[in-house]
PDB file of C-alpha atoms and ligand atoms in Angstrom:
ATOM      1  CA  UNK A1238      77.885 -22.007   8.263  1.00 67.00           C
ATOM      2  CA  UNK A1239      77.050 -25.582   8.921  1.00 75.00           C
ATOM      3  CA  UNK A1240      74.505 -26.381  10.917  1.00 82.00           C
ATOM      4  CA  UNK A1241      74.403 -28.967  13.470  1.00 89.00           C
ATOM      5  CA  UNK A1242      72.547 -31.848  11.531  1.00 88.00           C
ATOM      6  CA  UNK A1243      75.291 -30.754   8.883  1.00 89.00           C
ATOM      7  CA  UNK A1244      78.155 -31.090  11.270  1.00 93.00           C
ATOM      8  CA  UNK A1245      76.707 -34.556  12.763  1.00 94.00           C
ATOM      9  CA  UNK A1246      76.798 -35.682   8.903  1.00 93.00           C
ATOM     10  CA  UNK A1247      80.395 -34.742   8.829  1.00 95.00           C
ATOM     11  CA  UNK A1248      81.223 -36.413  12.077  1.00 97.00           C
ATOM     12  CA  UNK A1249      79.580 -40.003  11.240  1.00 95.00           C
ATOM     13  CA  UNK A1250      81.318 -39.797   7.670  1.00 95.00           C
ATOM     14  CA  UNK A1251      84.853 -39.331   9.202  1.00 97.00           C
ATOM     15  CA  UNK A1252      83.717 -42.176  11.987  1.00 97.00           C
ATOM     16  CA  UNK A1253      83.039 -44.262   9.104  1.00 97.00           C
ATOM     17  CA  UNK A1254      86.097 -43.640   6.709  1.00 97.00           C
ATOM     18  CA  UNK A1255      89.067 -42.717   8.988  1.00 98.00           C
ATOM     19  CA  UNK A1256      88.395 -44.854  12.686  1.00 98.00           C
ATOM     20  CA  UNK A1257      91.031 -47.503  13.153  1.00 98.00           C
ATOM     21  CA  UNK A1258      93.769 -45.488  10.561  1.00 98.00           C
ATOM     22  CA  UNK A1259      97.196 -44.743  11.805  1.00 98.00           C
ATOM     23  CA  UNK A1260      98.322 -41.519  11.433  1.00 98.00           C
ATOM     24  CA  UNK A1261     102.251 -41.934   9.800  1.00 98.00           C
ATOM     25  CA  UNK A1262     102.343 -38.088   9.694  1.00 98.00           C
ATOM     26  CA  UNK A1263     100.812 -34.470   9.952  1.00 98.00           C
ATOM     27  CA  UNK A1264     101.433 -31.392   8.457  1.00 98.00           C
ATOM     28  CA  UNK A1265     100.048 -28.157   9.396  1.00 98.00           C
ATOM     29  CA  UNK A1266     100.390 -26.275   6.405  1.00 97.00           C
ATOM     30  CA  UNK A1267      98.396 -22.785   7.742  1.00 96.00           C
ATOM     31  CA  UNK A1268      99.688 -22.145  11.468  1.00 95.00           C
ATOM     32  CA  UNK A1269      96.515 -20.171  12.133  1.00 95.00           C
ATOM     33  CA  UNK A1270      94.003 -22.931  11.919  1.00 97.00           C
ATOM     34  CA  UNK A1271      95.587 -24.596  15.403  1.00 97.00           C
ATOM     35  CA  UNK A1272      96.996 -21.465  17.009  1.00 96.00           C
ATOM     36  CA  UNK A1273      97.863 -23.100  19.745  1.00 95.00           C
ATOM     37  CA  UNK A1274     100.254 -25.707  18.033  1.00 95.00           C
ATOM     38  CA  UNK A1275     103.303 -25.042  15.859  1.00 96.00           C
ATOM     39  CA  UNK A1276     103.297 -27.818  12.924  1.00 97.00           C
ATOM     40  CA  UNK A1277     106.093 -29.544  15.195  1.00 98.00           C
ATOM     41  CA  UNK A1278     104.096 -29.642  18.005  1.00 97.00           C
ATOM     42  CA  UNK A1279     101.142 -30.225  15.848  1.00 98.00           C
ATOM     43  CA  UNK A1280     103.307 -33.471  13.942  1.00 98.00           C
ATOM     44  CA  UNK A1281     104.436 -34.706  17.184  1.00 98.00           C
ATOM     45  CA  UNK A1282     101.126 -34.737  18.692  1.00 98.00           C
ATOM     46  CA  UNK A1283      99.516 -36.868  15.971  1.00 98.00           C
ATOM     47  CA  UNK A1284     102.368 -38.857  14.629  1.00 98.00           C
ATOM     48  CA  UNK A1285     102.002 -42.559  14.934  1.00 98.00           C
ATOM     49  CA  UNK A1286      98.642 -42.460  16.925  1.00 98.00           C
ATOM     50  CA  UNK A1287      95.465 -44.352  15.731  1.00 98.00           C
ATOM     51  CA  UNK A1288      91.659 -42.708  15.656  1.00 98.00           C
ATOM     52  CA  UNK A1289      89.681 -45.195  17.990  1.00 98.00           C
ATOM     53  CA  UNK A1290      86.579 -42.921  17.531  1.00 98.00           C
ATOM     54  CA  UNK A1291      84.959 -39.819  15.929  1.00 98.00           C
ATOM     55  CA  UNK A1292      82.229 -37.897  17.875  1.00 98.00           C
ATOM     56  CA  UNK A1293      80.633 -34.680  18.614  1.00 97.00           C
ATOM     57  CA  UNK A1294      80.589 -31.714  20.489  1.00 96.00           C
ATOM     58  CA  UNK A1295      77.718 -29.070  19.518  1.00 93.00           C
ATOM     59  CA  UNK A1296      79.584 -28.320  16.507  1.00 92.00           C
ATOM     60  CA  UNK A1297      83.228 -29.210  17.227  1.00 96.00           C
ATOM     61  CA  UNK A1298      84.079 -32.694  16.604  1.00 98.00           C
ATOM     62  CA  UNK A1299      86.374 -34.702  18.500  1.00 98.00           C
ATOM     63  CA  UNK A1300      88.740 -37.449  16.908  1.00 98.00           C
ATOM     64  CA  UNK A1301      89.996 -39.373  19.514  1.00 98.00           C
ATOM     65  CA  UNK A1302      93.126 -40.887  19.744  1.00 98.00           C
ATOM     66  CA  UNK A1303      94.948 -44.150  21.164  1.00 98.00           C
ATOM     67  CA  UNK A1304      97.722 -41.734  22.481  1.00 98.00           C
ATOM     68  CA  UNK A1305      95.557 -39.900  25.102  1.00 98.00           C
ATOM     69  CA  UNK A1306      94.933 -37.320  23.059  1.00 98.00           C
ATOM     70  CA  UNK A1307      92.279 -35.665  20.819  1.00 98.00           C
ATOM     71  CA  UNK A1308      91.768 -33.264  17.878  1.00 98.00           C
ATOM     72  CA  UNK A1309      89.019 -30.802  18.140  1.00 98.00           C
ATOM     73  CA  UNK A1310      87.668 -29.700  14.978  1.00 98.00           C
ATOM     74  CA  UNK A1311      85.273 -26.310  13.920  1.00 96.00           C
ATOM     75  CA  UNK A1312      84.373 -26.375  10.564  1.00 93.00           C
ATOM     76  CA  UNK A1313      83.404 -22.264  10.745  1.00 90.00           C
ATOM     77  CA  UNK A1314      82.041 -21.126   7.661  1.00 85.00           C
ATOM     78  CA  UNK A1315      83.307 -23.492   4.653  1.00 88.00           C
ATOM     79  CA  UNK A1316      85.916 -26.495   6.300  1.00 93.00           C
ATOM     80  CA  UNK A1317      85.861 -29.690   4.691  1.00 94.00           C
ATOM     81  CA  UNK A1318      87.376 -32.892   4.731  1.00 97.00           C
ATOM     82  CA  UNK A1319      88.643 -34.812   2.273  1.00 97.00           C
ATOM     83  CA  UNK A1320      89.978 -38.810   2.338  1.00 98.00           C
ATOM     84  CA  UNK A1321      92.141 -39.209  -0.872  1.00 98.00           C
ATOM     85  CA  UNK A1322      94.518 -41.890  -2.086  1.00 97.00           C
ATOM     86  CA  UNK A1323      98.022 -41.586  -3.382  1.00 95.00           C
ATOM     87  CA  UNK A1324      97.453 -40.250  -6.657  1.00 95.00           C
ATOM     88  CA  UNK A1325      94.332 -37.646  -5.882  1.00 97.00           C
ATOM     89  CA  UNK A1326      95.238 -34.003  -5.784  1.00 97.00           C
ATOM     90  CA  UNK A1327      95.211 -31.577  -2.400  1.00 97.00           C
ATOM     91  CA  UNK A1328      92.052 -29.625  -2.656  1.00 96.00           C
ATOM     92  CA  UNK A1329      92.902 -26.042  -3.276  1.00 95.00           C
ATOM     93  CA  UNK A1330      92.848 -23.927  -0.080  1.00 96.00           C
ATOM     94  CA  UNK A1331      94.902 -27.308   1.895  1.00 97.00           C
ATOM     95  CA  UNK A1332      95.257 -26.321   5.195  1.00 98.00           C
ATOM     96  CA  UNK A1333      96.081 -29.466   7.030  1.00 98.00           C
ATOM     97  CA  UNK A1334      96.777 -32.932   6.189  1.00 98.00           C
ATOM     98  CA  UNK A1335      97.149 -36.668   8.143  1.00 98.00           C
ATOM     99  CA  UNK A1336      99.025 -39.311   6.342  1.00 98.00           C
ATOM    100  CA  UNK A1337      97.776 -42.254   7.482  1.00 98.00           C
ATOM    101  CA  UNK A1338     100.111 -45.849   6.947  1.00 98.00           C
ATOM    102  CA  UNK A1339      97.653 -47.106   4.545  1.00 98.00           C
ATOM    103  CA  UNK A1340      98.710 -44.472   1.878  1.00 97.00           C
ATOM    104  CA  UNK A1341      95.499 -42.279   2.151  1.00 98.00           C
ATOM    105  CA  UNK A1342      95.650 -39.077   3.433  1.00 98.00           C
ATOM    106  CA  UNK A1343      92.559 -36.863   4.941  1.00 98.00           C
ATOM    107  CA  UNK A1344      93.021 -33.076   3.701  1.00 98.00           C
ATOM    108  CA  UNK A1345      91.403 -30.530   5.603  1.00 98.00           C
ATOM    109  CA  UNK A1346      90.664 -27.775   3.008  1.00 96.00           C
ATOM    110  CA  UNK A1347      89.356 -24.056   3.825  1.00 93.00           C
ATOM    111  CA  UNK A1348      88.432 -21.648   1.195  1.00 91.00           C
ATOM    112  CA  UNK A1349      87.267 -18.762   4.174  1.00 91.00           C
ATOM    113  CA  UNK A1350      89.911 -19.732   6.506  1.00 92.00           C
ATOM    114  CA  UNK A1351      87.665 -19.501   9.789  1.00 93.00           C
ATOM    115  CA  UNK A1352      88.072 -23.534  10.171  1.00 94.00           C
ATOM    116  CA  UNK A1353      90.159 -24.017  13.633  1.00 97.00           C
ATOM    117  CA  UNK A1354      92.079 -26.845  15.317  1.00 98.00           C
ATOM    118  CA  UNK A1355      92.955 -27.804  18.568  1.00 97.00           C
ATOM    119  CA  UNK A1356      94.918 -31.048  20.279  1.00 98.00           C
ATOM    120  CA  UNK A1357      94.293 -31.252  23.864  1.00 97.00           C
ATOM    121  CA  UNK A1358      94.172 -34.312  26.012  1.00 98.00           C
ATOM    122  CA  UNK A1359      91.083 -36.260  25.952  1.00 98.00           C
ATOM    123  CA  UNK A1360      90.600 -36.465  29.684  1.00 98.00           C
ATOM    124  CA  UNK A1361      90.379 -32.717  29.431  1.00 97.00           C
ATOM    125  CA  UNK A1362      87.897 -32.229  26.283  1.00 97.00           C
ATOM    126  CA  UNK A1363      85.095 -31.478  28.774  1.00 96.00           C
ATOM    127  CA  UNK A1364      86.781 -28.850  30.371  1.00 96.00           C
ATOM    128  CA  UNK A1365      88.245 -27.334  27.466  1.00 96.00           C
ATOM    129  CA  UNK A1366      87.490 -24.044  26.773  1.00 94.00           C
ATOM    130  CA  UNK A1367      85.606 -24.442  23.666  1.00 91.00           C
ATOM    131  CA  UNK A1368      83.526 -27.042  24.979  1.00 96.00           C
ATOM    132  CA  UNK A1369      82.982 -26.329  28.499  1.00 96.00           C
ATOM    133  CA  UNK A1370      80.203 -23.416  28.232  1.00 95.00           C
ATOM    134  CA  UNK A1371      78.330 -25.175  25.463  1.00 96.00           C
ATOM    135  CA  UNK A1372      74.696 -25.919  26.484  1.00 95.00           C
ATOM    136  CA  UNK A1373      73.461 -29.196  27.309  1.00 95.00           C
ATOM    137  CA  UNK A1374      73.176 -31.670  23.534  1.00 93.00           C
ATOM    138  CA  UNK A1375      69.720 -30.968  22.142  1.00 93.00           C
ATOM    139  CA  UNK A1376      69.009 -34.855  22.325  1.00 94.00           C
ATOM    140  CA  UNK A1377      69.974 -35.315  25.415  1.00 94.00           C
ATOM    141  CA  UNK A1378      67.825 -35.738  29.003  1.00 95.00           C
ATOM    142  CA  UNK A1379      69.833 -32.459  30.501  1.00 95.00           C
ATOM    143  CA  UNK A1380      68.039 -30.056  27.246  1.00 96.00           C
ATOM    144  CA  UNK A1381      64.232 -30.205  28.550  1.00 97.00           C
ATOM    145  CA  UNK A1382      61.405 -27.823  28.115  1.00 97.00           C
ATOM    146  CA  UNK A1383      61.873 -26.740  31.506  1.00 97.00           C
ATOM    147  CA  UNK A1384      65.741 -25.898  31.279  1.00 97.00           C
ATOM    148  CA  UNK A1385      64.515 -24.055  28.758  1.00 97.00           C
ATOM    149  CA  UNK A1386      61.926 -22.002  30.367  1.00 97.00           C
ATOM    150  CA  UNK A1387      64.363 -21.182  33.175  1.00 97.00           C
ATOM    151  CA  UNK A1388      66.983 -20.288  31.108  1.00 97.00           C
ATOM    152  CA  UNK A1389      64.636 -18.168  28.948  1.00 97.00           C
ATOM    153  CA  UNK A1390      63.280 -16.778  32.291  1.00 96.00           C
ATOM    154  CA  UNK A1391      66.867 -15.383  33.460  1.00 96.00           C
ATOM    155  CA  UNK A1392      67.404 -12.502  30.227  1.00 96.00           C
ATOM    156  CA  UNK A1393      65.550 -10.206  28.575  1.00 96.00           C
ATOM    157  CA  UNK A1394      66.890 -10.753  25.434  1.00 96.00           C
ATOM    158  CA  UNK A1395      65.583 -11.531  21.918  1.00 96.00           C
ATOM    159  CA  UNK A1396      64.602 -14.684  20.869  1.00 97.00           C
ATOM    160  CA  UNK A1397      66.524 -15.415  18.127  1.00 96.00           C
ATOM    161  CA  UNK A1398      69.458 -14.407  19.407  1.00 96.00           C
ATOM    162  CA  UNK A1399      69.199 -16.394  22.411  1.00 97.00           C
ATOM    163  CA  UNK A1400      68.627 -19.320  20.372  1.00 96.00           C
ATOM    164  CA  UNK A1401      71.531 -19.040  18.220  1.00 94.00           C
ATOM    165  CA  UNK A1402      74.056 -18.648  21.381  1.00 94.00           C
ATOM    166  CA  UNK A1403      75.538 -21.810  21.747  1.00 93.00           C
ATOM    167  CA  UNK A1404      76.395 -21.784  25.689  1.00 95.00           C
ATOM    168  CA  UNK A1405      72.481 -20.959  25.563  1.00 96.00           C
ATOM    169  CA  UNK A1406      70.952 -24.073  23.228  1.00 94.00           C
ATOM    170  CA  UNK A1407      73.353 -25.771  21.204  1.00 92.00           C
ATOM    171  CA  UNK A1408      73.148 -26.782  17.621  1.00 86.00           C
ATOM    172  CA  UNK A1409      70.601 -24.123  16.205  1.00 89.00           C
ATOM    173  CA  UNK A1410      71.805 -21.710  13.353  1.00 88.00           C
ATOM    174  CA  UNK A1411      70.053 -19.240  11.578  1.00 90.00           C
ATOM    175  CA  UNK A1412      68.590 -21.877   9.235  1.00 91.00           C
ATOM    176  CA  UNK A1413      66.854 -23.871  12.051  1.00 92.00           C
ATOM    177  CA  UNK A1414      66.493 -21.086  14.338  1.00 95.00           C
ATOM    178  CA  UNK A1415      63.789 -19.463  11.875  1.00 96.00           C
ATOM    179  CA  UNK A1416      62.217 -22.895  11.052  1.00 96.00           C
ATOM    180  CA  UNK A1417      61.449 -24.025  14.743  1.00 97.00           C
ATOM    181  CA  UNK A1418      59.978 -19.858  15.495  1.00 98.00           C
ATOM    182  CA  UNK A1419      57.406 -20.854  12.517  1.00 98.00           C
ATOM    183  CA  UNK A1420      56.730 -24.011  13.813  1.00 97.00           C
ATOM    184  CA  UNK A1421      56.083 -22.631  17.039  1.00 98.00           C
ATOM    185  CA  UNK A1422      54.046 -19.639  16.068  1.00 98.00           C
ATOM    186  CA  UNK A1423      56.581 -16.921  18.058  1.00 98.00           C
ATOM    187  CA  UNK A1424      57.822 -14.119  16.922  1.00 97.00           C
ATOM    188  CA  UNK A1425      61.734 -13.973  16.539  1.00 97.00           C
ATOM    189  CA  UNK A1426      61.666 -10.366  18.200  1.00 96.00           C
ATOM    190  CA  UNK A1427      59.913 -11.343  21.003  1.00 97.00           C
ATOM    191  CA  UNK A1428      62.181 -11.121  24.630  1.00 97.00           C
ATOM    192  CA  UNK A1429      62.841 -14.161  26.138  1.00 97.00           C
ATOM    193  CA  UNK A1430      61.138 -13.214  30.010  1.00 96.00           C
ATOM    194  CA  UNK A1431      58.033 -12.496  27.624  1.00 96.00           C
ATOM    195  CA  UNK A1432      57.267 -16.037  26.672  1.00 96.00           C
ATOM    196  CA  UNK A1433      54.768 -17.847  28.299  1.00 97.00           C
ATOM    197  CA  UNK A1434      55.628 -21.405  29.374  1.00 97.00           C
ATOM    198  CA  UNK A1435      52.950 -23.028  27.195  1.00 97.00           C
ATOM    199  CA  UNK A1436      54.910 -21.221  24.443  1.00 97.00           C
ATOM    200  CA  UNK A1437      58.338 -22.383  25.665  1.00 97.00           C
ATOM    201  CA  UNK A1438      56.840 -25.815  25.923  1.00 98.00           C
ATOM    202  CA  UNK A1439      56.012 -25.552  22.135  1.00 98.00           C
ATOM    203  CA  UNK A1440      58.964 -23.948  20.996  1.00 98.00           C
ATOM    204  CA  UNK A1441      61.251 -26.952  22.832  1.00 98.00           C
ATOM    205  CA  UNK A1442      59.611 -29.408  20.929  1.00 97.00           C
ATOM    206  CA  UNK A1443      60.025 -27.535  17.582  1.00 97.00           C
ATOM    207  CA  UNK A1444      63.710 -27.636  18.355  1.00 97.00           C
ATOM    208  CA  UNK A1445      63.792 -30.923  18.836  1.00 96.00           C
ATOM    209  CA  UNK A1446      62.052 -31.828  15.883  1.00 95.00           C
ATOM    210  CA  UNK A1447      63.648 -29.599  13.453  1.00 93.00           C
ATOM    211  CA  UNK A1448      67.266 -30.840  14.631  1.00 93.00           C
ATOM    212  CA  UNK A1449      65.635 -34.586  14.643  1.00 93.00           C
ATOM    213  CA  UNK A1450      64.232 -34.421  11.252  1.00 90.00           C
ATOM    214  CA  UNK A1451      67.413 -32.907   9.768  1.00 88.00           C
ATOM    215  CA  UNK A1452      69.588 -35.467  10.920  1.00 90.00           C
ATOM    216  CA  UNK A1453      66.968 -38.244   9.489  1.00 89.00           C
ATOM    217  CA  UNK A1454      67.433 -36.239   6.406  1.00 86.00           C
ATOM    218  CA  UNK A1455      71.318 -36.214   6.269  1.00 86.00           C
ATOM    219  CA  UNK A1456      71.619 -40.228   6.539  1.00 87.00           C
ATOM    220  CA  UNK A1457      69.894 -40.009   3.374  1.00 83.00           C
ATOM    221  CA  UNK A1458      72.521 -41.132   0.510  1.00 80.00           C
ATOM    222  CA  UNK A1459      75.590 -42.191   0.513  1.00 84.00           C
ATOM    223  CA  UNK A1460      78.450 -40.428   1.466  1.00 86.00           C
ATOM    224  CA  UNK A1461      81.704 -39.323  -0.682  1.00 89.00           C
ATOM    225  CA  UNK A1462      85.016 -40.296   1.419  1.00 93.00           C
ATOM    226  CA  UNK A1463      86.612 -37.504  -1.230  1.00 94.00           C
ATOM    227  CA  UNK A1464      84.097 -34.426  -0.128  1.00 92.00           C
ATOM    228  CA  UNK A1465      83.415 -34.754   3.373  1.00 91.00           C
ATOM    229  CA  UNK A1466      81.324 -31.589   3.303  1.00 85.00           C
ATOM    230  CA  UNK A1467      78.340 -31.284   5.339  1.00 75.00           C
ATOM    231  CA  UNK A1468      77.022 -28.274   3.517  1.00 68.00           C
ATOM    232  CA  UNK A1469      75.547 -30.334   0.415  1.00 61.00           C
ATOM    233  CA  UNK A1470      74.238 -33.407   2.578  1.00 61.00           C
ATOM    234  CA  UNK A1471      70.906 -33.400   0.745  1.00 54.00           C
ATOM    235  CA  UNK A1472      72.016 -32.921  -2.707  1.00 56.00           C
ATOM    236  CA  UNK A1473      69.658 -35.539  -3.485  1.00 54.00           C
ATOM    237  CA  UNK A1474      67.201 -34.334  -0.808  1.00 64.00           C
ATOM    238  CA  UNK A1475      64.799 -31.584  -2.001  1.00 68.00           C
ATOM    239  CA  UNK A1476      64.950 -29.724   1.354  1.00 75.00           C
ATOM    240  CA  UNK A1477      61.705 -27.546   1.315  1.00 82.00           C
ATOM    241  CA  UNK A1478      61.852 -24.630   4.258  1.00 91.00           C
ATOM    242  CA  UNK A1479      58.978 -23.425   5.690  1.00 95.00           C
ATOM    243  CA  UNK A1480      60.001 -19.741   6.228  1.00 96.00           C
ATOM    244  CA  UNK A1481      64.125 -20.054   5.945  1.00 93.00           C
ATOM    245  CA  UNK A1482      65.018 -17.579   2.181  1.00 92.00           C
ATOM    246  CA  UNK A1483      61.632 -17.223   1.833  1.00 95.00           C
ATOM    247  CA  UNK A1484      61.351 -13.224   1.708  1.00 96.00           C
ATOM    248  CA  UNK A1485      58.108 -12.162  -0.232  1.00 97.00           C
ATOM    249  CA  UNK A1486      56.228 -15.845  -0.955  1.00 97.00           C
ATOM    250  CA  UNK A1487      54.011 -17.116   0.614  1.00 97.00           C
ATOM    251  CA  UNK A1488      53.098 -18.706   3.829  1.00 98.00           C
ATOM    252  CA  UNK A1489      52.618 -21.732   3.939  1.00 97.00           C
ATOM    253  CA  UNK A1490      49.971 -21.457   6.253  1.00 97.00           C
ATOM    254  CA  UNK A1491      48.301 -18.389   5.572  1.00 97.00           C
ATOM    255  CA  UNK A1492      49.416 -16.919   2.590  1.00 97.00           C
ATOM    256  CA  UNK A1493      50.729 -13.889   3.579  1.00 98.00           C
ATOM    257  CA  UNK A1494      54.180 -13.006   2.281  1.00 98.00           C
ATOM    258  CA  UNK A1495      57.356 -14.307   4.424  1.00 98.00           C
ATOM    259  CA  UNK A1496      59.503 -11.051   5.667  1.00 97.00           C
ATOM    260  CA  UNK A1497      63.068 -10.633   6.234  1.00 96.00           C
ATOM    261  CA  UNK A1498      64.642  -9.344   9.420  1.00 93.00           C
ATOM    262  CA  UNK A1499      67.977  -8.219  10.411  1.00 92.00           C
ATOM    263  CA  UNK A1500      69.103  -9.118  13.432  1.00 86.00           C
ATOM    264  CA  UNK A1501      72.797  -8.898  14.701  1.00 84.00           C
ATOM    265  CA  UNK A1502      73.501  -8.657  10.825  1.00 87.00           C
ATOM    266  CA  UNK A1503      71.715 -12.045  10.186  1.00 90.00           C
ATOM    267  CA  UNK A1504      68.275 -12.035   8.095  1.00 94.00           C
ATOM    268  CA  UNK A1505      65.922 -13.860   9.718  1.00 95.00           C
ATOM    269  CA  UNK A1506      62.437 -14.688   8.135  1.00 97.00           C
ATOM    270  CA  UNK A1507      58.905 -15.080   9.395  1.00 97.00           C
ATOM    271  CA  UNK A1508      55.363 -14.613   9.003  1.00 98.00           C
ATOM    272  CA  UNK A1509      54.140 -11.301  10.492  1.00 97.00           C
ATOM    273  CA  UNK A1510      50.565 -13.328  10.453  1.00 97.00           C
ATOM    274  CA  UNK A1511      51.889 -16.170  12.130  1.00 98.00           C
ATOM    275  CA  UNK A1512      54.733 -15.016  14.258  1.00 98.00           C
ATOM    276  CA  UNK A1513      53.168 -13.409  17.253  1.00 94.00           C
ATOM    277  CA  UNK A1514      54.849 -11.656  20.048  1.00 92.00           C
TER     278      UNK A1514
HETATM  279 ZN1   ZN B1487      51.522 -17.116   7.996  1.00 87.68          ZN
END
């Protein structure tokens, strides 16, 4: 699944490449990605409207539109986004598809199917359902060390769960999750009421960064209008995990071998040295 830094690569790209293009039509071609639109409803919503900006959400983004209205986007598991001229083939797996007057056309293709859709109006994006239990934005001056620690404070559950709920911190997945435990020397086992708020201090800051540092990444390069895919930002970025797939080398701090973990069906990894509870 994308991760946030992957998803904020997607959403700049798109900002870049589509803002200021008139939508001439739209075709919903699998009903089940907006299941709250029919592709009328879905047409008429979209049809002759201009994007006047492209922003995030967590991990939805929001294309805005100069008819009052705007589409909400989840990627899910494998959603991607292609801007193709005339003569450029549908990706397989088309699921939806804008016409814009300029004779390009952005494909939204889905090999997994999870990807969804929704058109609401924009004065009601915030209060959407989607969006409206999604934790404060990791970068901004509501996510702090100490809504942390009270929010930690409140359950007894385990870390890394915690940290992957979205209405809890937004933009960590499993990837990031594991990296900013390392960083901060905690266990991902440990339950949240147990951590100290030196701890919680660290652990905030190893959010941050991790997030940060993956976004710096992702600007690396130039993007592809035609693959619009957040997954492979750093194809020419050797992206070197501390702990992340790691299971049986070593750590990179004290040699012992990285284990795996399952957790709610996810692996995670750490360092049993490290990692303390
Ligand atoms: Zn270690």
């Amino acid at each position: 699944m994308p991760e946030l830094p992957e998803v904020d690569l997607v959403t700049r790209t798109l900002e870049r490449f589509v803002k200021r293009k008139t939508i001439g039509d739209a075709c919903l071609l699998r009903q089940r990605l907006a299941p709250d639109s029919s592709p009328a409803k879905f047409r008429n919503s979209l049809k002759d409207a201009t994007v006047t900006s492209v922003t995030r959400r967590g991990k939805h983004i929001l294309i805005d539109l100069d008819n009052g209205r705007t589409l909400i986007v989840h990627l899910r598991m494998s959603g991607r986004f292609s801007l193709l001229d005339a003569d450029d083939v549908d990706p397989k797996f088309t699921h939806a598809v804008l016409y814009f007057t300029d004779n390009t056309r952005l494909t939204f293709d889905d090999q997994r199917h999870f990807g969804l859709m929704k058109i609401v109006r924009t004065n009601e994006v915030a209060s959407a359902k989607e969006i409206i239990k999604l934790a404060p934005e990791p970068f901004s001056e509501e996510f702090t060390a100490e809504y942390l620690i009270a929010e930690l404070k409140r359950t007894n559950r385990v870390l890394k769960e915690f940290l992957l709920d979205q209405t809890k911190v937004t933009g960590l997945g499993n990837i990031y999750a594991a990296e900013a435990m390392f960083a901060a020397g905690i266990h991902p086992a440990v339950r949240t009421n147990k951590l100290s708020k030196p701890r919680t201090v660290r652990l905030f800051a190893h959010i941050v960064e991790v997030l940060r540092s993956q976004i710096e990444l992702s600007k690396i390069g130039e993007p592809d209008p035609k693959n619009i895919d957040g997954r492979y930002f750093a194809d020419n970025v050797d992206r070197q995990w501390l702990v992340y797939d790691r299971e049986g080398q070593p750590c990179v701090n004290c040699n012992s071998p990285i284990v795996r973990l399952k957790q709610s069906g996810r692996s995670t990894y750490f360092c049993k040295v490290c990692q303390r509870r």
